[in-house]
Short mmCIF file of C-alpha atoms and ligand atoms in Angstrom, two decimals:
data_model
loop_
_atom_site.label_atom_id
_atom_site.label_comp_id
_atom_site.label_asym_id
_atom_site.label_seq_id
_atom_site.Cartn_x
_atom_site.Cartn_y
_atom_site.Cartn_z
CA MET A 1 26.32 1.55 -19.13
CA GLY A 2 25.83 4.84 -21.16
CA ARG A 3 27.60 8.21 -19.98
CA LEU A 4 24.71 8.61 -17.93
CA SER A 5 23.88 5.69 -15.28
CA TRP A 6 20.37 5.17 -14.79
CA PRO A 7 18.99 3.27 -13.03
CA PHE A 8 20.76 5.27 -10.01
CA VAL A 9 22.09 1.93 -9.20
CA PRO A 10 22.08 -0.31 -11.68
CA GLY A 11 20.23 -3.61 -12.10
CA SER A 12 19.81 -5.80 -14.41
CA PHE A 13 16.03 -5.83 -15.62
CA PRO A 14 14.40 -6.54 -19.22
CA ILE A 15 13.21 -3.75 -20.93
CA ILE A 16 9.91 -3.46 -21.69
CA THR A 17 7.98 -2.27 -25.08
CA ARG A 18 3.77 -3.60 -24.42
CA ALA A 19 1.68 -4.87 -21.56
CA GLU A 20 -1.83 -6.00 -21.91
CA GLY A 21 -4.09 -7.90 -19.11
CA ALA A 22 -1.62 -9.30 -16.96
CA TYR A 23 1.24 -9.13 -18.94
CA LEU A 24 4.34 -7.37 -19.62
CA TYR A 25 6.42 -7.99 -23.00
CA ASP A 26 10.15 -7.25 -23.23
CA ASP A 27 11.44 -6.97 -26.54
CA THR A 28 12.52 -10.29 -27.58
CA GLY A 29 8.34 -10.72 -26.80
CA ARG A 30 8.48 -12.91 -24.13
CA PRO A 31 6.07 -12.15 -22.27
CA ILE A 32 6.29 -12.02 -18.62
CA LEU A 33 3.24 -12.88 -16.18
CA ASP A 34 2.72 -9.94 -14.04
CA ALA A 35 1.64 -11.31 -10.81
CA ALA A 36 2.94 -7.96 -8.41
CA GLY A 37 0.21 -5.64 -10.92
CA GLY A 38 3.27 -3.21 -11.17
CA ALA A 39 3.96 -2.45 -7.06
CA VAL A 40 1.02 -3.86 -6.95
CA VAL A 41 -0.48 -0.82 -9.46
CA THR A 42 -1.95 -2.05 -12.18
CA ASN A 43 -5.82 -2.70 -10.71
CA VAL A 44 -7.80 -2.98 -14.08
CA GLY A 45 -5.32 -4.60 -15.56
CA HIS A 46 -2.51 -3.14 -18.70
CA GLY A 47 -3.25 -1.85 -22.22
CA ARG A 48 -6.72 -0.51 -21.44
CA ALA A 49 -7.01 2.28 -25.11
CA ARG A 50 -9.89 4.26 -23.43
CA VAL A 51 -7.88 5.05 -20.31
CA ALA A 52 -4.91 6.34 -22.51
CA GLU A 53 -7.74 7.90 -25.10
CA ALA A 54 -8.99 9.86 -22.03
CA MET A 55 -5.84 11.43 -21.15
CA ALA A 56 -5.01 12.19 -24.74
CA ARG A 57 -7.88 13.87 -25.14
CA ALA A 58 -7.23 15.75 -21.50
CA ALA A 59 -3.91 16.80 -23.27
CA LYS A 60 -5.12 18.43 -25.76
CA GLN A 61 -7.36 20.08 -23.72
CA VAL A 62 -5.72 22.02 -21.40
CA SER A 63 -1.78 20.48 -20.64
CA TYR A 64 -1.59 22.67 -17.61
CA VAL A 65 -3.39 24.97 -15.17
CA VAL A 66 -2.66 25.03 -11.72
CA PRO A 67 -3.98 22.54 -8.74
CA PRO A 68 -6.34 24.96 -7.63
CA PHE A 69 -9.03 25.15 -11.00
CA PRO A 70 -11.52 23.04 -11.91
CA THR A 71 -11.05 21.54 -15.08
CA PRO A 72 -13.58 18.89 -16.67
CA GLU A 73 -11.15 15.88 -15.61
CA ARG A 74 -11.19 16.98 -12.12
CA LEU A 75 -14.49 18.37 -11.32
CA ALA A 76 -15.10 14.70 -13.12
CA LEU A 77 -12.68 12.70 -10.59
CA VAL A 78 -14.32 14.56 -7.36
CA ASP A 79 -18.12 13.53 -8.23
CA ARG A 80 -17.20 10.20 -9.01
CA LEU A 81 -15.36 9.50 -6.04
CA ALA A 82 -17.71 11.26 -3.66
CA ASN A 83 -21.13 8.82 -5.57
CA ASP A 84 -19.03 6.03 -5.90
CA TRP A 85 -15.86 5.57 -3.67
CA LEU A 86 -15.49 7.44 -0.38
CA PRO A 87 -17.57 7.05 2.50
CA GLU A 88 -19.98 10.09 3.30
CA ASN A 89 -17.55 10.71 6.19
CA LEU A 90 -14.82 12.50 4.15
CA THR A 91 -16.13 15.86 2.13
CA ARG A 92 -12.56 17.60 1.63
CA ALA A 93 -9.94 16.21 -1.27
CA HIS A 94 -6.65 16.79 -2.10
CA PHE A 95 -4.37 15.69 -5.25
CA THR A 96 -1.05 15.21 -5.59
CA SER A 97 1.41 13.37 -7.59
CA GLY A 98 1.50 10.19 -5.94
CA GLY A 99 1.33 8.32 -2.39
CA THR A 100 4.29 9.67 -0.76
CA GLU A 101 3.07 13.41 -1.22
CA ALA A 102 -0.18 12.44 -0.46
CA ASN A 103 1.29 10.88 2.64
CA GLU A 104 2.96 13.95 3.45
CA ALA A 105 -0.45 16.01 2.89
CA ALA A 106 -2.25 13.72 5.05
CA MET A 107 0.60 14.48 7.80
CA LYS A 108 0.56 17.88 7.69
CA LEU A 109 -2.87 17.73 7.60
CA ALA A 110 -3.18 16.34 11.15
CA LEU A 111 -0.89 18.75 12.43
CA GLN A 112 -2.91 21.76 10.95
CA PHE A 113 -5.96 20.36 12.10
CA GLN A 114 -3.86 20.23 16.26
CA GLN A 115 -2.37 23.60 15.61
CA ALA A 116 -6.70 25.03 13.88
CA VAL A 117 -8.51 23.75 17.02
CA GLY A 118 -5.76 24.87 19.97
CA GLU A 119 -4.58 22.19 20.83
CA SER A 120 -0.55 23.71 19.21
CA GLN A 121 0.79 21.04 21.48
CA ARG A 122 -0.01 18.32 20.31
CA THR A 123 3.04 18.05 17.67
CA LYS A 124 3.96 14.71 17.67
CA LEU A 125 3.24 11.67 14.93
CA VAL A 126 2.75 7.93 15.75
CA GLY A 127 3.72 5.19 13.35
CA ARG A 128 4.16 1.69 13.56
CA SER A 129 7.18 -1.22 13.58
CA ILE A 130 6.14 -2.45 10.20
CA SER A 131 5.24 -0.21 8.21
CA TYR A 132 5.83 1.31 4.35
CA HIS A 133 4.83 5.62 3.53
CA GLY A 134 6.81 7.08 1.40
CA THR A 135 10.91 8.30 0.08
CA THR A 136 10.46 11.95 1.62
CA LEU A 137 12.61 11.92 5.20
CA ALA A 138 9.29 13.01 6.98
CA THR A 139 7.57 9.75 5.56
CA ALA A 140 10.53 7.32 5.56
CA ALA A 141 11.06 8.88 8.96
CA ILE A 142 7.46 7.59 10.10
CA SER A 143 7.61 3.69 8.01
CA GLY A 144 9.24 1.01 9.63
CA HIS A 145 11.37 0.23 6.84
CA PRO A 146 14.58 0.09 8.50
CA LEU A 147 16.41 -0.46 4.57
CA ARG A 148 14.59 1.92 3.29
CA ARG A 149 16.03 4.43 5.28
CA ARG A 150 19.53 3.26 5.47
CA GLY A 151 22.14 5.94 5.35
CA LEU A 152 19.30 8.37 6.44
CA GLU A 153 19.10 7.07 9.76
CA SER A 154 20.79 9.81 11.76
CA ALA A 155 19.16 13.21 9.20
CA LEU A 156 15.22 11.87 9.62
CA PRO A 157 13.09 12.69 11.82
CA GLN A 158 11.85 10.62 15.77
CA TYR A 159 8.74 9.73 15.45
CA LEU A 160 7.00 7.55 18.28
CA GLU A 161 6.37 4.08 17.15
CA VAL A 162 4.10 1.75 17.86
CA PRO A 163 3.85 -2.73 16.81
CA THR A 164 2.33 -3.38 14.01
CA PRO A 165 0.23 -6.97 14.59
CA TYR A 166 2.34 -9.53 13.22
CA PRO A 167 0.51 -12.55 14.52
CA LEU A 168 2.67 -14.92 12.90
CA ARG A 169 5.32 -13.99 15.41
CA ALA A 170 3.11 -13.16 18.40
CA PRO A 171 3.07 -14.71 21.50
CA GLU A 172 0.95 -18.10 21.90
CA GLY A 173 -2.16 -18.58 23.83
CA LEU A 174 -3.76 -15.31 22.76
CA ASN A 175 -6.92 -15.93 20.22
CA SER A 176 -8.04 -13.32 18.44
CA ASP A 177 -9.31 -10.91 20.42
CA LEU A 178 -7.21 -10.86 23.08
CA LEU A 179 -4.56 -10.54 20.60
CA GLY A 180 -5.90 -7.38 18.83
CA SER A 181 -5.94 -5.94 22.34
CA PHE A 182 -2.33 -7.01 22.64
CA TYR A 183 -1.15 -4.13 20.18
CA VAL A 184 -3.64 -1.66 20.90
CA ASP A 185 -3.15 -1.80 24.89
CA GLN A 186 1.06 -1.77 23.73
CA MET A 187 0.03 0.89 22.27
CA ARG A 188 -2.18 2.86 23.97
CA ALA A 189 1.11 2.90 27.20
CA LEU A 190 3.79 3.83 24.73
CA ILE A 191 1.61 6.50 23.51
CA GLU A 192 1.00 7.68 27.48
CA ALA A 193 4.49 7.61 28.22
CA GLU A 194 5.28 10.30 25.23
CA GLY A 195 2.13 12.42 27.19
CA ALA A 196 -1.40 11.60 24.89
CA ASP A 197 -1.93 14.94 24.72
CA THR A 198 1.20 15.83 22.71
CA ILE A 199 -0.06 13.85 19.42
CA ALA A 200 -1.23 15.11 16.71
CA GLY A 201 -2.42 11.65 15.19
CA PHE A 202 -1.60 8.43 13.89
CA ILE A 203 -0.54 6.98 10.93
CA ALA A 204 -0.93 3.33 9.98
CA GLU A 205 -2.20 0.95 6.59
CA PRO A 206 -5.38 -1.15 6.92
CA ILE A 207 -3.38 -5.06 6.07
CA THR A 208 0.38 -4.02 5.45
CA GLY A 209 1.52 -3.38 2.57
CA SER A 210 5.38 -4.88 1.29
CA SER A 211 7.29 -3.71 4.02
CA GLY A 212 5.39 -6.89 6.72
CA GLY A 213 3.78 -8.29 3.36
CA ALA A 214 -0.55 -8.05 3.76
CA ILE A 215 -0.21 -9.23 6.89
CA VAL A 216 -3.55 -8.80 8.51
CA PRO A 217 -3.92 -7.77 11.73
CA PRO A 218 -6.56 -9.53 14.40
CA GLU A 219 -9.88 -9.18 14.51
CA GLY A 220 -10.13 -6.95 17.28
CA TYR A 221 -7.47 -4.85 16.15
CA TRP A 222 -8.78 -2.33 13.90
CA PRO A 223 -11.70 -1.62 16.24
CA LYS A 224 -9.83 -0.69 19.77
CA VAL A 225 -7.71 1.75 17.67
CA ARG A 226 -9.90 3.53 16.47
CA ALA A 227 -11.41 4.03 19.88
CA LEU A 228 -7.93 4.67 21.68
CA CYS A 229 -7.37 7.52 19.11
CA ASP A 230 -10.80 9.11 19.91
CA GLU A 231 -10.30 8.41 23.39
CA LEU A 232 -7.52 10.03 23.46
CA GLY A 233 -7.82 12.88 20.71
CA ILE A 234 -5.90 11.97 17.95
CA ILE A 235 -6.06 11.67 13.97
CA LEU A 236 -6.50 8.41 12.68
CA ILE A 237 -3.87 8.37 9.09
CA LEU A 238 -5.28 5.19 6.70
CA ASP A 239 -2.57 4.75 4.28
CA GLU A 240 -4.79 2.71 1.21
CA VAL A 241 -1.73 3.30 -1.13
CA MET A 242 -1.46 0.36 -1.93
CA THR A 243 -4.65 -0.91 -0.15
CA GLY A 244 -7.49 1.48 -2.33
CA PHE A 245 -10.11 0.44 -4.90
CA GLY A 246 -10.81 -3.17 -4.34
CA ARG A 247 -6.98 -4.98 -3.73
CA THR A 248 -8.26 -6.64 -0.79
CA GLY A 249 -12.24 -6.83 -2.09
CA LEU A 250 -13.83 -4.29 -0.56
CA ASP A 251 -13.05 -0.90 -2.04
CA PHE A 252 -11.25 -0.23 0.78
CA GLY A 253 -8.57 -2.66 3.67
CA TYR A 254 -10.15 -0.46 6.71
CA GLN A 255 -14.34 -1.81 5.68
CA HIS A 256 -12.97 -5.59 6.17
CA TRP A 257 -13.40 -3.47 10.10
CA PRO A 258 -16.51 -1.15 11.76
CA ILE A 259 -14.41 1.71 11.75
CA GLN A 260 -13.46 4.79 9.42
CA PRO A 261 -10.36 7.51 9.04
CA ASP A 262 -10.66 10.76 10.07
CA ILE A 263 -8.29 11.17 6.43
CA LEU A 264 -8.28 8.81 3.86
CA VAL A 265 -4.80 8.48 1.78
CA ALA A 266 -4.99 6.69 -1.94
CA GLY A 267 -2.72 6.01 -4.71
CA LYS A 268 -1.39 3.78 -6.81
CA GLY A 269 -4.52 1.26 -7.93
CA LEU A 270 -6.70 4.94 -7.99
CA ALA A 271 -4.87 5.80 -11.56
CA GLY A 272 -4.65 1.92 -12.31
CA GLY A 273 -0.74 3.33 -12.98
CA TYR A 274 -1.79 4.88 -16.08
CA ALA A 275 -0.63 8.22 -14.50
CA PRO A 276 0.70 9.23 -11.35
CA LEU A 277 -1.89 10.34 -8.90
CA GLY A 278 -2.01 10.23 -4.87
CA GLY A 279 -4.97 11.32 -2.78
CA VAL A 280 -5.84 12.54 0.68
CA PHE A 281 -9.31 12.72 2.44
CA THR A 282 -10.89 14.25 5.30
CA SER A 283 -13.06 14.12 6.95
CA GLU A 284 -15.61 17.88 7.37
CA ARG A 285 -14.11 18.64 10.92
CA VAL A 286 -10.42 18.36 9.70
CA GLY A 287 -11.29 20.59 6.68
CA ALA A 288 -13.08 23.08 7.61
CA ALA A 289 -10.75 23.73 11.29
CA ILE A 290 -7.70 23.66 8.74
CA GLU A 291 -9.69 26.24 6.57
CA SER A 292 -11.33 28.55 9.62
CA ALA A 293 -7.57 29.06 10.60
CA GLY A 294 -6.84 29.73 6.78
CA TYR A 295 -4.01 27.52 6.42
CA GLN A 296 -2.24 26.94 3.23
CA VAL A 297 -3.43 23.38 2.04
CA MET A 298 0.12 24.28 -1.06
CA PHE A 299 -0.32 21.93 -4.09
CA ASN A 300 2.15 20.02 -5.75
CA THR A 301 3.19 21.90 -8.79
CA PHE A 302 2.24 18.37 -10.60
CA GLY A 303 -0.54 17.33 -8.38
CA ALA A 304 -4.23 16.93 -9.68
CA HIS A 305 -2.15 16.93 -13.11
CA PRO A 306 -5.15 17.33 -15.91
CA SER A 307 -5.00 13.64 -18.08
CA ALA A 308 -3.71 11.64 -14.35
CA CYS A 309 -7.52 13.02 -13.79
CA ALA A 310 -8.66 11.58 -16.53
CA ALA A 311 -7.00 8.44 -16.26
CA ALA A 312 -8.27 7.91 -13.08
CA VAL A 313 -11.93 9.08 -13.95
CA GLU A 314 -11.60 6.23 -16.71
CA VAL A 315 -10.10 3.13 -14.85
CA LEU A 316 -13.22 3.79 -11.91
CA SER A 317 -15.48 4.18 -14.42
CA ILE A 318 -13.94 1.07 -15.65
CA MET A 319 -14.00 -0.79 -12.34
CA THR A 320 -17.73 -0.03 -11.59
CA GLU A 321 -18.53 -1.84 -15.33
CA GLU A 322 -16.86 -4.53 -15.32
CA SER A 323 -17.66 -5.55 -10.79
CA LEU A 324 -13.58 -5.82 -10.68
CA VAL A 325 -13.99 -5.11 -7.04
CA LYS A 326 -16.10 -8.55 -6.33
CA THR A 327 -14.02 -9.91 -9.07
CA ALA A 328 -10.93 -8.97 -7.42
CA SER A 329 -12.43 -10.64 -4.49
CA ASP A 330 -13.73 -13.92 -6.18
CA ALA A 331 -10.50 -13.81 -7.32
CA GLY A 332 -8.41 -13.42 -4.08
CA ASP A 333 -9.98 -16.75 -2.93
CA TYR A 334 -9.28 -18.69 -5.55
CA LEU A 335 -5.68 -17.25 -5.38
CA HIS A 336 -5.03 -17.39 -1.02
CA ALA A 337 -6.70 -20.86 -1.96
CA GLN A 338 -4.34 -21.74 -4.62
CA LEU A 339 -1.33 -20.39 -2.33
CA GLN A 340 -2.29 -22.30 0.91
CA ALA A 341 -2.30 -25.66 -1.08
CA ALA A 342 0.76 -25.09 -2.63
CA PHE A 343 2.63 -23.93 0.56
CA CYS A 344 1.13 -25.12 3.72
CA ASP A 345 2.74 -27.40 4.49
CA HIS A 346 6.05 -26.46 3.22
CA PRO A 347 8.85 -26.60 5.60
CA TYR A 348 10.49 -23.07 4.09
CA VAL A 349 6.81 -21.39 3.70
CA ALA A 350 6.61 -19.91 7.09
CA GLU A 351 2.90 -18.82 6.69
CA VAL A 352 0.43 -17.35 3.71
CA ARG A 353 -1.11 -14.02 4.61
CA GLY A 354 -3.09 -11.14 2.95
CA ARG A 355 -6.81 -10.19 1.02
CA GLY A 356 -8.33 -10.35 -1.70
CA LEU A 357 -5.38 -9.92 -4.85
CA LEU A 358 -2.52 -8.78 -1.51
CA ALA A 359 -1.07 -11.86 -1.24
CA ALA A 360 2.95 -12.82 0.71
CA ILE A 361 4.16 -15.69 1.45
CA GLU A 362 7.10 -15.69 4.28
CA VAL A 363 10.08 -17.29 3.64
CA VAL A 364 11.66 -19.36 6.33
CA SER A 365 14.76 -21.51 7.08
CA SER A 366 13.30 -23.26 9.76
CA ARG A 367 8.41 -23.87 9.78
CA VAL A 368 8.80 -24.94 13.17
CA ASP A 369 11.32 -22.12 15.23
CA LEU A 370 10.37 -19.65 12.48
CA ALA A 371 14.37 -18.46 11.84
CA CYS A 372 14.62 -16.63 9.57
CA PHE A 373 17.67 -17.48 6.73
CA ASP A 374 20.75 -14.95 6.77
CA THR A 375 20.27 -11.79 5.51
CA GLU A 376 23.69 -12.40 3.43
CA ARG A 377 21.47 -15.13 1.80
CA SER A 378 19.63 -12.04 0.32
CA VAL A 379 16.64 -15.35 -0.82
CA THR A 380 13.93 -12.35 -1.37
CA SER A 381 16.48 -10.96 -4.06
CA GLN A 382 16.50 -14.53 -5.27
CA ILE A 383 13.28 -16.04 -5.48
CA VAL A 384 12.42 -13.12 -7.38
CA ALA A 385 15.24 -13.11 -8.90
CA GLU A 386 13.68 -16.52 -10.21
CA GLY A 387 10.81 -15.64 -10.80
CA LEU A 388 11.67 -13.37 -13.33
CA ALA A 389 14.16 -15.90 -15.27
CA ARG A 390 11.15 -17.97 -15.18
CA GLY A 391 8.86 -15.66 -16.45
CA VAL A 392 7.09 -14.02 -14.08
CA PHE A 393 7.06 -10.81 -11.72
CA PHE A 394 6.65 -11.15 -7.99
CA TYR A 395 7.57 -8.33 -6.17
CA ALA A 396 10.23 -8.10 -2.80
CA GLY A 397 8.75 -7.50 0.50
CA GLY A 398 10.05 -7.40 3.96
CA THR A 399 12.36 -5.75 6.54
CA GLY A 400 13.81 -5.35 9.42
CA GLN A 401 11.63 -8.55 12.08
CA VAL A 402 9.42 -9.45 9.16
CA ARG A 403 12.83 -10.46 6.56
CA ASP A 404 12.04 -12.60 3.14
CA VAL A 405 9.00 -12.08 2.07
CA ILE A 406 7.84 -12.71 -1.58
CA CYS A 407 4.67 -10.58 -2.84
CA VAL A 408 1.22 -11.20 -5.19
CA GLY A 409 -1.18 -8.69 -6.05
CA PRO A 410 -1.68 -9.07 -10.26
CA PRO A 411 -4.44 -7.42 -12.11
CA PHE A 412 -8.26 -8.09 -11.05
CA THR A 413 -8.45 -9.12 -14.37
CA ILE A 414 -5.90 -11.90 -13.90
CA SER A 415 -7.85 -15.18 -14.93
CA ARG A 416 -7.81 -18.95 -13.30
CA ASP A 417 -5.08 -20.09 -15.70
CA GLN A 418 -2.37 -17.61 -14.56
CA ILE A 419 -3.29 -17.95 -11.53
CA ASP A 420 -2.74 -21.65 -11.74
CA HIS A 421 0.57 -20.66 -13.59
CA LEU A 422 1.38 -17.34 -11.10
CA VAL A 423 1.67 -20.07 -7.69
CA ALA A 424 3.17 -23.74 -10.30
CA THR A 425 6.11 -19.99 -10.87
CA LEU A 426 5.93 -19.74 -7.09
CA LYS A 427 6.44 -22.65 -5.98
CA ALA A 428 9.83 -23.87 -8.32
CA SER A 429 10.90 -20.55 -8.05
CA VAL A 430 11.49 -21.03 -4.08
CA ASP A 431 12.08 -24.97 -4.84
CA THR A 432 14.69 -23.83 -6.68
CA VAL A 433 16.63 -21.14 -4.48
CA ILE A 434 15.98 -23.61 -1.25
CA GLU A 435 17.80 -26.19 -3.20
CA ARG A 436 21.01 -23.99 -4.77
CA MET A 437 21.40 -22.49 -1.50
CA ALA A 438 21.80 -25.83 0.43
C1 LIG B 501 1.20 1.78 2.03
C2 LIG B 501 2.33 2.52 0.95
N1 LIG B 501 2.32 4.19 1.12
C3 LIG B 501 3.21 4.73 0.23
C4 LIG B 501 3.34 3.84 -0.53
C5 LIG B 501 4.08 5.33 -1.15
O1 LIG B 501 3.86 6.16 -2.35
P1 LIG B 501 4.33 6.38 -3.65
O2 LIG B 501 5.17 5.29 -4.18
O3 LIG B 501 3.24 6.30 -4.87
O4 LIG B 501 5.13 7.67 -3.58
C6 LIG B 501 3.45 2.72 -1.18
C7 LIG B 501 4.17 2.14 -2.32
O5 LIG B 501 4.98 1.60 -2.43
C8 LIG B 501 2.86 2.41 -0.66
O6 LIG B 501 2.90 0.84 -0.28
#
């Protein structure tokens, strides 16, 4: 180890010197299939020279100017988002340097909105039991991710937590609609016990990211949540940092249900991993109220960085020109079919789940009673390490009650052959680790 230890907690990772399409290459030239697209980020794939060129052009023209100043790249990004991506009800944009900052901004906007409209008693925010929204104290606190809060618990602000739907371990005998009600009824009861008129906003991922491993809620859940938020005057913040921009086979994850958010949060796929960028998009009602009240929506120094906006414009152009949302949907169908074929009766895999190109398997010690492996066995880490040794990068997921989850979220351009290789390697990695433990 050198004088300066980096990563902060050292690990043994290969040095990646090049990336192209769905592959990373280490310093020996060894290819690694990027089955997770990094942290489920690289939607358009690696090595798109035109994105790098657009970033370089932007940097040559205006290296930096404070975020509220328009630049051609910022204006082009806003136009493209409005014309091609965002639903009509979202009319205001704020850009950050990533998902955490964007969620933190969204939480603040919900609070500011309630103050602006005279609901000054609405000072609380609600999160969910299995979730991830970021690394700051507030976003970590509202996340249902015990693993990422360790050592901080005593200093974290308290947020009300309602259950994340988790159909695999839900009570038996409820059809999809009743199951949706089951979770929303609990949410209502917890919010009413807290005092519904003290709640400013509710934040959730439409389909969970790595915290729960692509958990898809029952059909009736989201429309009922939307109705509950409307009834109780609560701002609905949808965290689409992982699910946005085609990942689940539609532009945004929430579009699998007939709902719209008051605030939508984006990151990762917005600039496809080429640049750090997050976005917060609000309804006019929210934006206009905050504006009228004269509240500041303070920028982050590197929010809407000109080169990052240029990257996003180019990435979103590629998405449209190559119809990559449709590609993600089709490749997703193929991926799920192959994962199902490999794991549907696997004795140690409880379920394959997800939508589009966001998928996960949950590994258990018994498929019959869904018992988990002991935490000390670090099954997820072992499987991810085994995959990497075999030349495929998977993303470790799970936390708390969702113990061992392996996430898959490849570039949308992944081929059928590469998906076959991914699934075969995942199966071999799971089997090897289980055999080794036995
Ligand atoms: C759903 C979700 N929200 C927020 C974040 C945090 O984003 P970032 O790591 O860009 O700060 C992540 C990152 O994994 C995420 O998956």
